[in-house]
Amino acid sequence: MDLSQFFAQYPNMRELLTAIAVIFVDICGLMILVSAVRERAHGDALWTREGHALMLKCGEDVFPLGAAEVVIGRHPASDIRFLDADISRFHALISLSNGKWRIEDLGGANGVTVNGTRITAPRVLHTSDVIVIGKRKFTVIKGKKEES
Amino acid sequence: MAVSKTISHPFLLLLVLIAHTVMLLLVALSFGFTTEVLKIGCYILTADLVGSIVLQFVHRESCTVDTVMLLVMGMSTIYQSCFGGLQFALRHFLFGIGAFIMCQISYLLVRNPYRAEKLKPLWYICFFLLVGAIFALTGSRGIWIDLGFITLQPSEFVKPVFVLIAASSISTQLHKKTLWGIHFVPDNLMLILCTVVIAGLQWYCRDLGSLPTFVAVAGCGMLLRFYYLREKMSFRLIVFLAVCAVGAGIAAWNLAPAYVQERLHTNIWADMSGSGYQQVKALVAIAEGGWFGKGAGNGTLHNVAASNTDIVFSSICEEWGLFTGMMTVILVLFLPMSMLAVPPRSYYHSGLAIGVAAVIMVQMTLNIFGSCNLIPFTGVTLPFISQGGSSMLSCGILAGFLKAAQAPVLTQKKKAAA
């Protein structure tokens, strides 16, 4: 029997099939959305694991670099905040990209010094580097990578 | 913290395959199991499989963008093959593959935000080269470059470059220069200059339909600059920006050229065979299609100009129904919306993602609302759905930016010990 003849017996078949197609595509879209949400959790875990590869030690305080981009400054929104007068509102930015942590001077009046040299461009951080921001002295130490 | 498992890509692919198969069954319902239907099915399902295999070899932590692209590309090829009778839309299909490849290339190019930001001079060069090409190679009343075997619309390729420019200078906000006592950020001036250049060029080419897209990208880029480094938006600034936006809107409304004024003030129902012809036909087609459509290939809108580009939403609604039309729109919106589920991890990628979202959202708004007579008809394409190679490739590049924002490069590959 020809397909059109077969479906002619069921006039609502096209509507039904259209509804099924829409439902399947909707399910597909929903699963993509669920996948995206789970990717976020996956990405967060990976990021935290990489971020904890390095930490900043300032006196007795230890700051894990767990965020995507870590801002050091006086501003309330800074990730690492100090209320010192010689630290600018947004003083330095530490960011992770391609497995390397970099520090960047955000234009603070007193600058950022790494191992005694004032930086003018983003600089890659290594373990034991000494960063001076205002009167604060930070040492880059190796963090503990969390196991997956 | 344990690294949670993501949903496997083969499972998502299976769903995509099922969705495409059901849609192909609907095509078979209209045309029977003809050779052409089988050909379309073979091409689309093979593309799904090959695309998925290729993705296994491309570095990825995120498969959201790729899966949405596979799903939408297959659907749009089915739609385009059925408008006005069954004929496999090979050209659209090939450009879809091209867009998928461009997505992977642009992803590899910008997934490392540090490296991508350093390429900023290159984006400026690309921008001015493209602008120069448009100025030199297209006429004052045309936007196409005819290469004989293919016609290109360079203004489509300006969009991804403009998004890169808007995103790549956000992090320089604190590096201000001072000239004659005035503090300014050179990159902000460059963004304003690029916006003015593109607006002037579009005015010259009489292609003002894309201007809202560029203005939206520039506006989003500027907003991100105000927010840079987690600043809070002050009330005074919000009022100032709102006044500026209203002022710019009024000025644009009054200073628009005659042909735009005509579209702004036209009553399509009073001039159904003239300037309102396309919109009237598009609205009637949506109404005639109803919730479930007339069936693939049974529409009449293909007789109207730009039925598969500017009023493609109406064509889909007529043949496939309003349910399918809305579902298609929602699927394309998944791309910009996915950044809410997987937020970018750097300022650079935030800028990229917001720029891409602005392009997709504004183009969809202009296309769909224009077809439905809610706003003046502008004649821009519906991303990933409308026919048009330049638009498709440009959308592929933009999708790659989104993918990079969701899956930035985290770690260096360790070199094997000698």
Coordinates of C-alpha atoms in Angstrom, one line a residue:
Chain A
M1 CA 0.0 0.0 0.0
D2 CA 1.2 3.5 -0.8
L3 CA 2.3 5.5 2.2
S4 CA 0.0 8.4 1.3
Q5 CA -3.0 6.0 1.0
F6 CA -2.1 4.5 4.3
F7 CA -1.9 7.8 6.1
A8 CA -5.1 9.0 4.3
Q9 CA -6.9 6.4 6.5
Y10 CA -5.6 8.3 9.6
P11 CA -6.2 12.0 8.9
N12 CA -4.6 13.0 12.3
M13 CA -1.5 11.0 11.8
R14 CA 0.6 13.9 10.5
E15 CA -0.3 16.0 13.5
L16 CA 0.6 13.1 15.8
L17 CA 3.9 12.6 14.1
T18 CA 4.7 16.3 14.2
A19 CA 3.9 16.3 17.9
I20 CA 6.2 13.3 18.4
A21 CA 9.0 15.0 16.4
V22 CA 8.6 18.1 18.5
I23 CA 8.7 16.1 21.7
F24 CA 11.8 14.2 20.6
V25 CA 13.6 17.4 19.7
D26 CA 12.5 18.9 23.0
I27 CA 13.9 15.9 24.9
C28 CA 17.1 16.3 22.9
G29 CA 17.3 20.0 23.9
L30 CA 16.5 19.2 27.5
M31 CA 19.3 16.6 27.6
I32 CA 21.7 19.1 26.1
L33 CA 20.7 21.5 28.8
V34 CA 21.2 18.9 31.5
S35 CA 24.5 18.0 29.9
A36 CA 25.5 21.7 30.1
V37 CA 24.7 21.9 33.8
R38 CA 26.7 18.8 34.5
E39 CA 29.6 20.2 32.4
R40 CA 29.6 23.2 34.7
A41 CA 30.1 20.9 37.8
H42 CA 32.8 19.0 35.9
G43 CA 34.5 22.3 34.8
D44 CA 34.3 23.7 38.4
A45 CA 36.0 20.6 39.8
L46 CA 38.7 20.7 37.1
W47 CA 39.3 24.4 37.7
T48 CA 39.5 24.0 41.5
R49 CA 42.0 21.2 41.1
E50 CA 44.2 23.2 38.8
G51 CA 43.7 26.4 40.8
H52 CA 44.9 24.8 43.9
A53 CA 48.2 23.9 42.2
L54 CA 49.6 27.2 43.5
M55 CA 48.9 29.2 46.7
L56 CA 49.9 32.6 48.0
K57 CA 51.4 32.8 51.5
C58 CA 51.4 36.1 53.3
G59 CA 52.7 35.9 56.8
E60 CA 50.6 33.2 58.4
D61 CA 47.8 33.5 55.9
V62 CA 47.6 31.1 52.9
F63 CA 45.4 32.1 49.9
P64 CA 44.5 29.3 47.5
L65 CA 44.1 30.6 43.9
G66 CA 40.9 28.7 43.3
A67 CA 39.0 31.3 41.4
A68 CA 39.3 31.9 37.7
E69 CA 40.8 35.3 38.0
V70 CA 42.0 36.5 41.5
V71 CA 41.9 40.2 42.2
I72 CA 44.1 41.6 44.9
G73 CA 43.1 45.1 46.2
R74 CA 41.3 47.2 48.7
H75 CA 37.9 47.1 46.9
P76 CA 35.2 45.1 48.7
A77 CA 34.8 42.9 45.6
S78 CA 38.4 41.9 45.6
D79 CA 39.1 38.2 46.1
I80 CA 42.1 38.9 48.4
R81 CA 41.4 42.1 50.2
F82 CA 43.6 44.3 52.3
L83 CA 42.7 47.6 53.7
D84 CA 46.2 49.1 53.5
A85 CA 46.4 52.6 52.3
D86 CA 49.3 51.7 49.9
I87 CA 47.3 49.1 48.1
S88 CA 45.0 50.3 45.3
R89 CA 41.3 49.5 45.0
F90 CA 42.2 47.0 42.3
H91 CA 45.9 46.4 42.5
A92 CA 46.9 43.1 40.9
L93 CA 45.2 40.4 38.9
I94 CA 46.3 36.8 39.0
S95 CA 44.8 34.6 36.3
L96 CA 45.2 31.0 35.1
S97 CA 45.5 30.2 31.4
N98 CA 47.0 27.3 29.6
G99 CA 48.3 25.8 32.9
K100 CA 50.2 29.0 33.8
W101 CA 49.4 31.4 36.6
R102 CA 50.2 35.0 35.6
I103 CA 50.2 38.2 37.6
E104 CA 49.4 41.5 36.2
D105 CA 49.7 45.0 37.6
L106 CA 46.3 46.7 37.3
G107 CA 47.8 50.2 37.4
G108 CA 48.1 50.6 41.2
A109 CA 50.2 53.6 42.3
N110 CA 52.8 51.5 44.0
G111 CA 53.1 48.8 41.4
V112 CA 53.7 45.1 41.8
T113 CA 57.2 43.7 42.3
V114 CA 58.1 40.0 41.6
N115 CA 61.5 38.8 42.9
G116 CA 62.6 42.4 43.3
T117 CA 61.7 43.6 39.8
R118 CA 58.7 45.8 39.2
I119 CA 56.5 44.2 36.5
T120 CA 55.2 46.2 33.5
A121 CA 53.6 43.3 31.7
P122 CA 51.9 40.1 32.8
R123 CA 54.4 37.7 34.3
V124 CA 54.3 33.9 34.8
L125 CA 54.4 32.8 38.4
H126 CA 56.6 30.0 39.6
T127 CA 56.9 28.3 43.0
S128 CA 59.0 30.4 45.5
D129 CA 58.5 33.7 43.6
V130 CA 58.2 36.6 46.0
I131 CA 55.5 39.2 45.2
V132 CA 55.4 42.5 46.9
I133 CA 52.2 44.6 46.8
G134 CA 52.3 47.7 48.9
K135 CA 53.9 46.6 52.2
R136 CA 52.6 43.0 51.9
K137 CA 55.0 40.3 50.9
F138 CA 53.6 37.1 49.3
T139 CA 55.4 33.9 48.6
V140 CA 54.1 31.6 45.9
I141 CA 54.0 28.1 47.3
K142 CA 53.0 24.8 45.8
G143 CA 49.4 23.8 46.6
K144 CA 48.0 20.4 47.0
K145 CA 46.3 19.2 43.8
E146 CA 43.1 17.5 44.7
E147 CA 42.6 14.0 43.5
S148 CA 39.9 13.3 40.9
Chain B
M1 CA 36.7 17.2 45.1
A2 CA 35.7 14.5 42.8
V3 CA 35.4 15.4 39.1
S4 CA 31.8 14.6 38.2
K5 CA 31.1 12.8 35.0
T6 CA 29.4 14.6 32.1
I7 CA 26.7 13.1 30.0
S8 CA 28.4 11.0 27.3
H9 CA 28.5 12.5 23.9
P10 CA 27.4 9.3 22.1
F11 CA 24.1 9.4 24.2
L12 CA 23.4 13.0 23.0
L13 CA 24.3 12.0 19.5
L14 CA 21.7 9.1 19.7
L15 CA 19.1 11.7 20.7
V16 CA 20.1 13.9 17.8
L17 CA 19.8 10.9 15.4
I18 CA 16.4 10.0 16.7
A19 CA 15.2 13.6 16.4
H20 CA 16.4 13.9 12.8
T21 CA 14.9 10.5 11.9
V22 CA 11.5 11.4 13.2
M23 CA 11.7 14.7 11.2
L24 CA 12.7 12.7 8.1
L25 CA 9.7 10.4 8.7
L26 CA 7.5 13.5 8.5
V27 CA 9.1 14.4 5.2
A28 CA 8.5 10.8 4.0
L29 CA 4.8 11.3 5.1
S30 CA 4.5 14.1 2.6
F31 CA 6.6 12.8 -0.3
G32 CA 6.7 9.1 0.3
F33 CA 10.0 7.1 0.6
T34 CA 11.5 8.5 -2.6
T35 CA 15.1 8.4 -3.5
E36 CA 15.5 12.1 -2.6
V37 CA 14.1 11.5 0.9
L38 CA 16.5 8.6 1.4
K39 CA 19.4 10.8 0.0
I40 CA 18.6 13.6 2.5
G41 CA 18.4 11.1 5.3
C42 CA 21.7 9.5 4.4
Y43 CA 23.5 12.8 4.1
I44 CA 22.1 14.2 7.4
L45 CA 22.5 11.0 9.5
T46 CA 26.0 10.4 8.1
A47 CA 27.0 14.1 8.9
D48 CA 25.7 13.5 12.5
L49 CA 27.9 10.4 12.9
V50 CA 31.0 11.9 11.2
G51 CA 30.6 15.1 13.2
S52 CA 30.5 13.1 16.4
I53 CA 33.5 11.1 15.5
V54 CA 35.5 14.2 14.6
L55 CA 34.6 15.8 17.9
Q56 CA 36.2 12.8 19.7
F57 CA 39.5 13.9 18.2
V58 CA 39.1 17.7 18.9
H59 CA 40.1 18.9 22.3
R60 CA 36.9 19.4 24.3
E61 CA 35.5 19.6 27.8
S62 CA 32.2 20.9 26.5
C63 CA 29.9 19.4 23.9
T64 CA 26.9 21.6 24.4
V65 CA 27.6 24.0 21.4
D66 CA 28.6 21.1 19.1
T67 CA 25.5 19.1 19.8
V68 CA 23.2 22.1 19.4
M69 CA 24.9 22.8 16.1
L70 CA 24.6 19.3 14.8
L71 CA 20.9 19.2 15.8
V72 CA 20.0 22.6 14.3
M73 CA 22.1 22.2 11.2
G74 CA 20.3 18.9 10.4
M75 CA 16.9 20.4 11.1
S76 CA 17.6 23.5 8.9
T77 CA 18.8 21.3 6.0
I78 CA 15.6 19.3 6.2
Y79 CA 13.5 22.5 6.3
Q80 CA 15.5 24.0 3.4
S81 CA 15.2 20.8 1.3
C82 CA 11.4 20.9 1.6
F83 CA 10.5 24.5 0.8
G84 CA 8.5 24.5 -2.5
G85 CA 9.0 20.8 -3.2
L86 CA 11.5 18.2 -2.3
Q87 CA 15.1 18.9 -3.4
F88 CA 18.1 18.3 -1.3
A89 CA 19.6 21.6 -0.2
L90 CA 23.2 20.5 -0.9
R91 CA 24.6 24.0 -0.8
H92 CA 23.0 24.7 2.6
F93 CA 24.2 21.3 3.8
L94 CA 27.8 22.0 2.7
F95 CA 27.8 25.5 4.3
G96 CA 26.5 23.8 7.5
I97 CA 29.5 21.5 7.4
G98 CA 31.7 24.6 6.7
A99 CA 30.2 26.3 9.8
F100 CA 30.9 23.3 11.9
I101 CA 34.6 23.3 10.8
M102 CA 34.8 27.1 11.3
C103 CA 33.4 26.5 14.8
Q104 CA 36.3 24.1 15.6
I105 CA 38.9 26.5 14.1
S106 CA 37.7 29.6 16.0
Y107 CA 37.5 27.5 19.2
L108 CA 41.1 26.5 18.8
L109 CA 42.1 30.1 18.1
V110 CA 40.5 31.7 21.2
R111 CA 40.3 29.0 23.8
N112 CA 43.5 30.4 25.4
P113 CA 42.3 33.8 26.5
Y114 CA 45.9 35.0 27.2
R115 CA 47.1 34.2 23.7
A116 CA 43.9 35.5 22.1
E117 CA 44.2 38.8 23.8
K118 CA 47.7 39.2 22.5
L119 CA 46.3 38.8 19.0
K120 CA 44.4 42.1 19.4
P121 CA 46.4 43.9 16.7
L122 CA 45.5 41.1 14.3
W123 CA 41.8 41.6 14.9
Y124 CA 42.1 45.3 14.2
I125 CA 43.9 44.6 10.9
C126 CA 41.3 42.0 9.9
F127 CA 38.5 44.5 10.7
F128 CA 40.0 47.3 8.6
L129 CA 40.9 44.9 5.8
L130 CA 37.3 43.7 5.7
V131 CA 36.0 47.2 5.8
G132 CA 38.4 48.2 3.0
A133 CA 37.2 45.1 1.0
I134 CA 33.5 46.1 1.4
F135 CA 34.3 49.7 0.4
A136 CA 36.5 48.8 -2.6
L137 CA 34.8 45.7 -3.9
T138 CA 31.1 46.3 -3.3
G139 CA 29.1 49.2 -4.7
S140 CA 27.4 51.9 -2.8
R141 CA 24.2 50.1 -3.3
G142 CA 25.3 46.5 -2.9
I143 CA 26.8 44.3 -0.2
W144 CA 27.9 41.3 -2.2
I145 CA 31.3 40.3 -3.7
D146 CA 30.8 38.1 -6.7
L147 CA 33.7 35.6 -7.1
G148 CA 32.1 33.8 -10.0
F149 CA 31.6 30.4 -8.3
I150 CA 30.4 32.0 -5.0
T151 CA 29.1 35.3 -3.8
L152 CA 30.4 36.5 -0.4
Q153 CA 28.8 39.0 1.9
P154 CA 31.9 40.4 3.8
S155 CA 29.8 42.3 6.3
E156 CA 28.8 39.0 7.8
F157 CA 32.4 38.2 8.5
V158 CA 32.9 41.6 10.2
K159 CA 30.6 40.5 12.9
P160 CA 32.9 37.9 14.5
V161 CA 35.9 40.2 14.1
F162 CA 33.9 43.0 15.8
V163 CA 33.0 40.7 18.7
L164 CA 36.7 39.9 19.1
I165 CA 37.6 43.6 19.1
A166 CA 34.9 44.4 21.7
A167 CA 36.1 41.5 23.9
S168 CA 39.8 41.8 23.6
S169 CA 40.2 45.2 25.1
I170 CA 38.1 44.9 28.2
S171 CA 41.1 44.1 30.4
T172 CA 42.9 47.4 29.5
Q173 CA 40.3 49.5 31.4
L174 CA 42.6 50.3 34.2
H175 CA 45.5 51.4 31.9
K176 CA 44.3 54.9 31.2
K177 CA 46.3 57.5 29.2
T178 CA 46.1 61.2 29.8
L179 CA 46.1 63.8 27.1
W180 CA 45.5 67.5 27.8
G181 CA 44.2 66.6 31.2
I182 CA 41.6 64.2 29.8
H183 CA 41.9 60.5 31.0
F184 CA 40.9 58.0 28.4
V185 CA 41.4 54.3 27.5
P186 CA 42.8 54.0 23.9
D187 CA 41.0 50.7 23.3
N188 CA 37.6 52.2 24.2
L189 CA 38.2 54.9 21.6
M190 CA 39.1 52.2 19.1
L191 CA 35.9 50.4 19.8
I192 CA 33.9 53.6 19.3
L193 CA 35.9 54.4 16.1
C194 CA 35.2 50.9 14.7
T195 CA 31.5 51.3 15.5
V196 CA 31.4 54.6 13.7
V197 CA 33.3 53.2 10.7
I198 CA 30.9 50.2 10.4
A199 CA 27.8 52.5 10.8
G200 CA 29.2 54.8 8.1
L201 CA 29.9 51.9 5.8
Q202 CA 26.5 50.4 6.2
W203 CA 24.9 53.8 5.5
Y204 CA 27.0 54.0 2.3
C205 CA 26.0 50.5 1.3
R206 CA 22.3 51.0 2.3
D207 CA 22.5 47.9 4.5
L208 CA 21.3 49.4 7.8
G209 CA 19.6 46.1 8.8
S210 CA 22.7 44.8 10.4
L211 CA 23.5 48.0 12.2
P212 CA 21.5 47.1 15.4
T213 CA 23.6 43.9 15.7
F214 CA 26.9 45.9 15.7
V215 CA 25.4 48.5 18.0
A216 CA 24.3 45.8 20.4
V217 CA 27.8 44.2 20.4
A218 CA 29.5 47.6 21.0
G219 CA 26.9 48.4 23.7
C220 CA 27.5 45.1 25.5
G221 CA 31.3 45.6 25.2
M222 CA 30.9 49.1 26.7
L223 CA 28.7 47.8 29.6
L224 CA 31.3 45.1 30.4
R225 CA 33.9 47.9 30.5
F226 CA 31.8 49.8 33.1
Y227 CA 31.5 46.6 35.1
Y228 CA 35.2 45.7 34.7
L229 CA 36.7 44.2 37.8
R230 CA 33.4 43.9 39.6
E231 CA 32.5 47.5 39.8
K232 CA 28.9 48.2 40.8
M233 CA 26.8 50.2 38.3
S234 CA 25.9 53.5 40.0
F235 CA 22.4 54.9 39.7
R236 CA 23.7 58.0 38.0
L237 CA 25.5 55.9 35.4
I238 CA 22.4 53.9 34.7
V239 CA 20.3 57.1 34.2
F240 CA 23.1 58.6 32.0
L241 CA 23.2 55.4 29.8
A242 CA 19.4 55.3 29.6
V243 CA 19.2 58.9 28.5
C244 CA 22.0 58.3 25.9
A245 CA 20.1 55.2 24.6
V246 CA 16.8 57.1 24.3
G247 CA 18.6 60.1 22.6
A248 CA 20.3 57.8 20.2
G249 CA 17.1 56.0 19.4
I250 CA 15.2 59.3 18.7
A251 CA 18.1 60.6 16.6
A252 CA 18.2 57.4 14.6
W253 CA 14.4 57.4 14.1
N254 CA 14.5 61.0 12.8
L255 CA 17.7 60.9 10.8
A256 CA 17.1 57.5 9.1
P257 CA 17.2 57.7 5.3
A258 CA 14.0 57.8 3.2
Y259 CA 13.8 54.1 2.5
V260 CA 14.1 53.3 6.2
Q261 CA 11.5 56.0 7.1
E262 CA 9.2 54.3 4.7
R263 CA 9.6 51.0 6.4
L264 CA 9.2 52.6 9.9
H265 CA 5.9 54.2 9.0
T266 CA 4.4 51.7 6.6
N267 CA 1.1 50.0 7.2
I268 CA 1.4 46.6 5.7
W269 CA -2.4 46.1 5.6
A270 CA -2.9 49.3 3.6
D271 CA -0.3 48.4 1.0
M272 CA -0.6 44.6 0.8
S273 CA 0.7 44.3 -2.8
G274 CA 3.5 46.9 -2.4
S275 CA 5.8 47.5 0.5
G276 CA 3.8 45.2 2.9
Y277 CA 3.7 42.3 0.5
Q278 CA 6.3 40.1 2.1
Q279 CA 5.1 40.7 5.7
V280 CA 1.5 40.1 4.8
K281 CA 2.3 36.8 3.1
A282 CA 4.5 35.8 6.0
L283 CA 1.8 36.5 8.5
V284 CA -0.9 34.7 6.5
A285 CA 1.5 31.7 6.1
I286 CA 2.0 31.5 9.9
A287 CA -1.8 31.6 10.4
E288 CA -2.5 29.0 7.7
G289 CA 0.2 26.7 9.1
G290 CA -1.5 26.5 12.5
W291 CA 0.0 24.5 15.3
F292 CA 1.1 21.5 13.2
G293 CA 1.6 23.0 9.7
K294 CA 0.4 22.1 6.3
G295 CA 3.1 19.4 5.9
A296 CA 6.6 19.5 4.5
G297 CA 6.6 20.9 1.0
N298 CA 2.9 21.8 1.1
G299 CA 3.5 25.5 1.7
T300 CA 3.0 28.4 -0.7
L301 CA 5.3 31.0 0.8
H302 CA 8.2 29.7 -1.4
N303 CA 6.8 31.9 -4.2
V304 CA 7.6 35.0 -2.2
A305 CA 11.0 36.6 -2.4
A306 CA 13.4 35.7 0.5
S307 CA 11.2 32.9 1.7
N308 CA 14.2 30.8 2.8
T309 CA 16.2 33.7 4.2
D310 CA 14.5 36.8 5.6
I311 CA 11.1 35.2 6.3
V312 CA 12.3 31.7 6.9
F313 CA 10.5 31.5 10.2
S314 CA 7.2 32.0 8.5
S315 CA 8.1 29.3 5.9
I316 CA 8.9 26.9 8.7
C317 CA 5.7 27.7 10.6
E318 CA 3.6 27.3 7.4
E319 CA 5.0 23.8 6.5
W320 CA 5.9 22.5 9.9
G321 CA 3.6 24.4 12.3
L322 CA 4.1 27.0 15.0
F323 CA 5.1 24.3 17.5
T324 CA 8.1 23.3 15.4
G325 CA 8.9 26.9 14.5
M326 CA 9.0 27.9 18.2
M327 CA 11.0 24.8 19.1
T328 CA 13.6 25.7 16.4
V329 CA 13.9 29.2 17.8
I330 CA 14.3 27.9 21.3
L331 CA 17.0 25.5 20.1
V332 CA 19.1 28.3 18.5
L333 CA 18.6 30.3 21.7
F334 CA 20.2 27.4 23.6
L335 CA 23.5 28.6 22.2
P336 CA 23.6 32.0 24.0
M337 CA 21.6 30.6 26.9
S338 CA 24.1 27.9 27.5
M339 CA 26.5 30.4 28.9
L340 CA 24.2 30.8 31.9
A341 CA 24.6 27.1 32.5
V342 CA 28.4 27.1 31.9
P343 CA 29.6 30.6 32.7
P344 CA 32.8 31.9 31.2
R345 CA 35.9 31.9 33.5
S346 CA 37.7 35.0 32.3
Y347 CA 36.8 38.5 31.4
Y348 CA 38.0 37.9 27.9
H349 CA 35.7 34.9 27.4
S350 CA 32.8 36.8 29.1
G351 CA 33.2 39.6 26.6
L352 CA 33.2 37.0 23.7
A353 CA 30.2 35.2 25.0
I354 CA 28.2 38.3 25.6
G355 CA 29.1 39.6 22.1
V356 CA 28.0 36.4 20.5
A357 CA 24.8 36.4 22.5
A358 CA 24.1 39.9 21.4
V359 CA 24.6 39.0 17.7
I360 CA 22.4 35.9 17.9
M361 CA 19.6 37.5 20.0
V362 CA 19.4 40.7 18.0
Q363 CA 19.4 38.9 14.6
M364 CA 16.7 36.5 15.8
T365 CA 14.6 39.4 17.1
L366 CA 15.0 41.4 13.9
N367 CA 14.2 38.4 11.7
I368 CA 11.3 36.9 13.6
F369 CA 9.6 40.1 14.9
G370 CA 10.2 41.6 11.4
S371 CA 8.4 38.7 9.8
C372 CA 5.5 39.1 12.3
N373 CA 5.2 42.8 11.7
L374 CA 6.1 43.6 15.3
I375 CA 9.0 45.7 14.2
P376 CA 10.0 47.1 10.8
F377 CA 11.2 44.5 8.3
T378 CA 15.0 44.6 8.2
G379 CA 15.9 41.6 6.1
V380 CA 18.6 40.0 8.3
T381 CA 19.1 36.2 8.4
L382 CA 18.0 33.8 11.1
P383 CA 21.2 32.3 12.5
F384 CA 21.9 28.7 11.4
I385 CA 18.5 28.4 9.7
S386 CA 18.4 30.9 6.9
Q387 CA 20.0 30.0 3.6
G388 CA 23.2 32.0 3.0
G389 CA 26.8 30.8 3.1
S390 CA 28.4 33.9 4.5
S391 CA 25.9 34.1 7.3
M392 CA 26.3 30.4 8.1
L393 CA 30.1 30.5 8.2
S394 CA 30.0 33.6 10.3
C395 CA 27.6 31.9 12.8
G396 CA 29.9 28.9 12.9
I397 CA 32.8 31.2 13.9
L398 CA 30.6 32.8 16.6
A399 CA 29.6 29.4 17.9
G400 CA 33.3 28.6 18.3
F401 CA 33.7 31.6 20.5
L402 CA 30.9 30.3 22.7
K403 CA 32.6 26.9 22.9
A404 CA 35.9 28.5 23.9
A405 CA 34.1 30.5 26.7
Q406 CA 32.7 27.2 28.0
A407 CA 35.8 25.1 27.6
P408 CA 38.9 27.3 28.0
V409 CA 42.2 25.7 27.9
L410 CA 43.1 24.9 31.5
T411 CA 46.3 22.9 31.5
Q412 CA 49.3 22.5 29.3
K413 CA 49.8 19.1 27.9
K414 CA 52.7 17.5 29.7
K415 CA 55.6 16.6 27.4
A416 CA 56.5 13.0 27.5
A417 CA 59.7 12.2 29.3
A418 CA 62.5 11.5 26.9

